[in-house]
Amino acid sequence: MKRFRDYSWLTFFMKLMRAGQGRPVALAVLLGLSLLNLYSESPGVIPRPALLDKLDDMVPDTFGTARQLLFDHYQRRFPRVPASQPVTIVAIDDRTLAAIGQWPWPRNRLANLVDAIAAQKPLAIGLDIYMPEADQTSPDKVADNLPDSAAALAAGLRALPRHETTLANSLRAAPSILGAAAVDQAAFDTSTDLRSAPILVHGVDPLNRVKRYNYVLASLPELQAAAHGQAMLNVALEQGTVRRIPLILGLGDKLVPCMPIEILRVVTGSAAVDVYANTTGMESVGVADVEVPTQPDGDIWLHFASMRSTQQRYVSARDVLQGQVDPGRFHNKLVLVGLTGTGNTDMRTTALGELVPGIEIQAQIIETIFDGRFLRRPVWLKWAETIFVLAFGILIIWYLPHSDSRLAAFVRAVPKASAVLGLLLNLLLLASCLLLFKYFGLLVDAASIFIILSAVMGCFFSTALLDLGVQTRREAKRRRASAPRSADQLPR
């Protein structure tokens, strides 16, 4: 009985695949995969049904993974070549920690570093450092831990400036921006708000489109009040790799800027950051006369430069404190201060496959904005890819099954012609996408196009195999029927 059911299902499947010369099945595959691919980049393209969220938990994201790997290949083939060097990174590296002392430093020592940089007249100083807790080495904190017998010593310590006050004075005197990190979960050192510059929305409020968080790991309110700006340092991770960077994030019910945008605001003396958005999400972020195109969720695709071409932007904090750095490295530059010492930094993998400090990614964003070399994947491009796939797929479905077509005749006449033709078409597609990336910064998803059209071609290939199997069985049956019978099989 089971064999009969299996045979019935097999017969039904064979009839389904051969119906209409395979066209109905191929058309269903084309439409289904095109729709899944279109939904795979939601939000920002079309509304995403809740059913697909459940489907994502059960089915691997074939389109998303292939797309990411292809875009990485584009960058590795054509990495960004820096045209300018607006950023200098002051690295609190292993040399610095060995000479100055382990991290975290007392805040007055960090103030000395800020003062040494500010003396060289940089345009801005961004700190990739969080300071949510009071400095326990501050004189007042040390005094609190002294016994009653040391009352005179404690009084003398309390008369000294607090380390937070010293650092706040340095931050106030310099064009400083403090970094912060948006987080999902509350902790003892997180808060729900951040002092940030106002953001002016032009169009539809994109708060529900951008990545939103409820908590932030930020510096003490005293330090925030002294700095000239506050900015998020979050990056977007996809399977452990940084490809996209948010320029705007949501914190509770308000929008907040990320470090590169806030640095530009402070440098230009702008009172606010401009955000341009429509019903699909964000379109761009603007500061003064600079406008950066974004994805609907406020991210940008970052075009990475190789670390080999950016090493010259690093100077050791030890050399800065000892006055051994050429003032030209800081004058009219955007300076970023961050940890790169072993065990003290957040290392990230870029689309180039390189492991870099988090501060390097912030520098590359700023450099990309200065160079105007933006990678773009606008909503219209996704629709254009979908229309191309549907048009080309329908052409294949209509034309390929015709046995009297020139293409069919060519395939029959030339061995392996279909494989060669498919290879040439895919190479042409990849070459076109590489040129669009190189000269226009467009991220065209050739991987999804290849997957969908290959599946359509596979339907006809499967149908051809089924037809071949049927013909083979018929030929064998005819041969058995025409074979001469033995003497035992002859009628008596």
Short mmCIF file of N, CA, C and O in Angstrom, two decimals, residues 48-55:
data_model
loop_
_atom_site.label_atom_id
_atom_site.label_comp_id
_atom_site.label_asym_id
_atom_site.label_seq_id
_atom_site.Cartn_x
_atom_site.Cartn_y
_atom_site.Cartn_z
N ARG A 48 6.58 43.84 5.49
CA ARG A 48 6.98 42.44 5.71
C ARG A 48 5.94 41.72 6.55
O ARG A 48 5.71 42.09 7.71
N PRO A 49 5.29 40.68 6.01
CA PRO A 49 4.31 39.93 6.79
C PRO A 49 4.96 39.21 7.97
O PRO A 49 6.13 38.81 7.91
N ALA A 50 4.20 39.05 9.04
CA ALA A 50 4.72 38.37 10.23
C ALA A 50 5.07 36.92 9.93
O ALA A 50 5.94 36.34 10.58
N LEU A 51 4.40 36.33 8.93
CA LEU A 51 4.66 34.94 8.58
C LEU A 51 6.12 34.74 8.17
O LEU A 51 6.72 33.71 8.45
N LEU A 52 6.69 35.76 7.49
CA LEU A 52 8.07 35.62 7.04
C LEU A 52 9.05 35.63 8.20
O LEU A 52 10.12 35.03 8.12
N ASP A 53 8.71 36.31 9.29
CA ASP A 53 9.58 36.29 10.45
C ASP A 53 9.67 34.88 11.03
O ASP A 53 10.73 34.44 11.47
N LYS A 54 8.55 34.16 11.02
CA LYS A 54 8.57 32.77 11.48
C LYS A 54 9.31 31.89 10.48
O LYS A 54 10.03 30.97 10.87
N LEU A 55 9.15 32.21 9.19
CA LEU A 55 9.84 31.42 8.16
C LEU A 55 11.35 31.59 8.27
O LEU A 55 12.10 30.64 8.04
#
